[in-house]
Structures are given as C-alpha cells and as structure tokens.
C-alpha cells in the first residue's frame, strides 16, 4: 500500500495532466460561448456566426504556412535555434495574413446567404485569420521547449478573451450576429497584441535580413494538412447554411460537444508529440501509449452516446437535431487519434512530399464528399462525409507506412 501511496506520475503524465487542466478551462470557455451565442442569437443567428467562422477559418492554415508545426518539430530537436527560426517564421507570416484576410473577406461577402456589412466582414476576417495563426505560432514555440503548460495557457487565453468580450456585449443590451462579429474581432486583436509583447520579451525572435521562402516550402505539408483538416471540419457549414442557418448551427454545436469530450485525448497527444519528435522514448513505450490512447478514445465515444440527449435540453428550441448528430459523430475522435498517430510516424521520417500528396488527396476528397452528400442528405450527409474523409486518410497513411517497411525489408534482403 505504501508503494501505491508514494507513486508519482511520470513526466509525460504530469505534462499532459497540466495541459489537460488548461484545455478543460478552454473547453469550458468555448462551451459557455456556444451556449451564450445560441441563446442570445437563436439557431439562425448562431448559424450565421459559425458559418462566418467556418469560411474565414479556411484561410487560417494558409496564413500560418504550416510554420507553427515546423517550429515544434525542429525546435524540439534544436532549442537553441528557436529564436532564429521564430524570427523567420514571423517575417513570412505577416504578408500571408494580409493576403489571406483579403481573400477571406471576399469569400465571406460572396458565400453568406444574407447580407452583412463589408466592414464587419473585413474586420472579422483579419482578426480571426491573423489571431488564430499567430496564437498557434506562439503556442508551438512553448511546446517545442516542452513547456506544455504555457502552450495550454496561450490557447486558453484567446478563448477567454473572446468570451469576456461577448459577455460584456451581451450585458450591454440589444445583441445581433453582426455585433457579435465586431466584438469577436476586437477581443481577438487585443489578445494578439498582448501576446506579441510577451513573445518579444521572452523569446527575442531574431528578425532576418531577408525572407527565406524555402522555410515555407518545407512547411508546405503542414499547411496542406491543416487546411485539409479544416476543410473536413468546416466545409460543410456554408453548404448547410444554403439550406438554413439552423442546420449549420446544429452541426457546429455537435462538433463542439465532440471537441469537449476529446479533451483528455488531445492533452495526451499534445504532450506526446515533442517527445516523439525528440526521440526520447523507445518504440515499445510509444506503442503502449498509443494503445492506451485508442482504448480511451473508444470509451469516450460510448460516453458521448449516453450524454447526447442532454445537449438539446441545455441549448433550448431549435437544437433538437444536435443530440442525434452527437451520437453519429461519437466515434470520430477514435479515428482522428489513429490518423494523428500515423501522421506523426510519417512526419518523423521527414517524408514531406509524401505527406503533401496525402493531404492534397484528402482535402480534395473532403470537398467532393461534402458537395455530394450534404445537398443530398443534409446533416446526416455531413456526418457521413466526415467519416469517409478519415477513412481515406487512414488508408493512405497505412499504405505509405507499409510500403516503406516492405522496401526497407527488401533492401536488407538484397
């Protein structure tokens, strides 16, 4: 008994446990924001808001250029080079943000079924695209230094800033979807400014004399991968909004519930990546961790099915379809976990061109599946498209890993 009482978790569990605390706070803020906006705007107003988020969200991975994950991968191996890499990443990032924000504004103006002032769309697009990509850069630098607590705090701070802004706006009286877009943009921009001051003070990024776009080319697989995953999650929103903003709102809430339930898995994965890239643990240890994570993902899916009926009761009228959608999507986190683990194996091998091809194919598949299934089957079609894209990704990643193993064994034999 004394041995059990004296037990202390290892560094991996301590790191993931601390990150889980921050992610729980972030999820609580996100859940509060979903409930606030759903009750404040109703199902149609909430649907407009999340559709705008989805459309601008397509451009955040492009603006980030995949540089955040490149900083994580290389910074975990060579921490002394981080200030130089960070300076180059920032120099490449800000022009991309301006171009992407302009493109996002144009796409928002064209794709939203209802008319929204262009100034509101432009402010929202610039703040959302710029802040989201910048916050990921700042957070991944901390993660590369194995400071997963700071990583979680930075991500959580953005969600809290947005929630506080929207709460103050709601308390002021008459609220509208357009007003929420403005407040969301202003809160995001203020948080990004505060985070920029902290980054300069703590990490002293070395600004380059000349931009080296080779870094962006090296991070291209991460860019395409992030864009592929974003398209998989969000491309259905504008299509659903064409039928009604209510459908887009219901599907968005279901996704947020899935995200909330996946937090323990996310914390464990994010604490695992820097260790995997740094090569600190044996293959046996890593496979054991992966097996535990997969079992936890399946267990979490079962819990989601049991708790799904309570979602509609919490949000009120107009969200009756959300409970059914949560049940349909309950096993998606388990597939995403396996995909992330296989993706990490290929990324560690630095097979950038292979990853780029996989992400391109899965991104195209996601667009085609949604264009086919959402108009034909609505919400159920959007759920089916999510599973089909994951199946395509898993098949491609498994095929690539098996082919490499086969060629490796054949090379040894000859």
Tab-separated table of C-alpha atoms in Angstrom, residues 10 22-23 26 31 52 56 80 113 130 143 155 200-201 219 229 239 243 247 269 273 288 299 319 331 340 395 398-399:
chain	number	residue	atom	x	y	z
A	10	UNK	CA	5.986	10.306	-14.861
A	22	UNK	CA	-5.743	24.366	-19.338
A	23	UNK	CA	-7.668	22.631	-22.094
A	26	UNK	CA	-10.541	26.454	-22.638
A	31	UNK	CA	-18.916	25.724	-24.156
A	52	UNK	CA	-18.661	33.154	-40.935
A	56	UNK	CA	-12.671	32.623	-42.518
A	80	UNK	CA	18.990	26.943	-29.377
A	113	UNK	CA	-26.756	33.834	-47.930
A	130	UNK	CA	-4.406	36.766	-38.107
A	143	UNK	CA	5.508	23.342	-26.781
A	155	UNK	CA	-4.537	28.711	-26.391
A	200	UNK	CA	9.234	39.553	-27.856
A	201	UNK	CA	10.139	39.799	-24.167
A	219	UNK	CA	6.404	23.500	-44.037
A	229	UNK	CA	-8.432	19.055	-41.654
A	239	UNK	CA	-23.286	24.154	-47.709
A	243	UNK	CA	-30.438	25.135	-46.749
A	247	UNK	CA	-28.608	23.259	-39.881
A	269	UNK	CA	-1.417	13.712	-27.721
A	273	UNK	CA	4.428	14.983	-29.916
A	288	UNK	CA	1.993	1.171	-25.332
A	299	UNK	CA	-14.546	4.612	-24.191
A	319	UNK	CA	-31.257	22.496	-31.428
A	331	UNK	CA	-16.586	7.511	-32.919
A	340	UNK	CA	-2.762	11.614	-35.861
A	395	UNK	CA	-5.944	4.140	-45.867
A	398	UNK	CA	-1.264	2.925	-43.661
A	399	UNK	CA	-0.370	2.216	-47.290
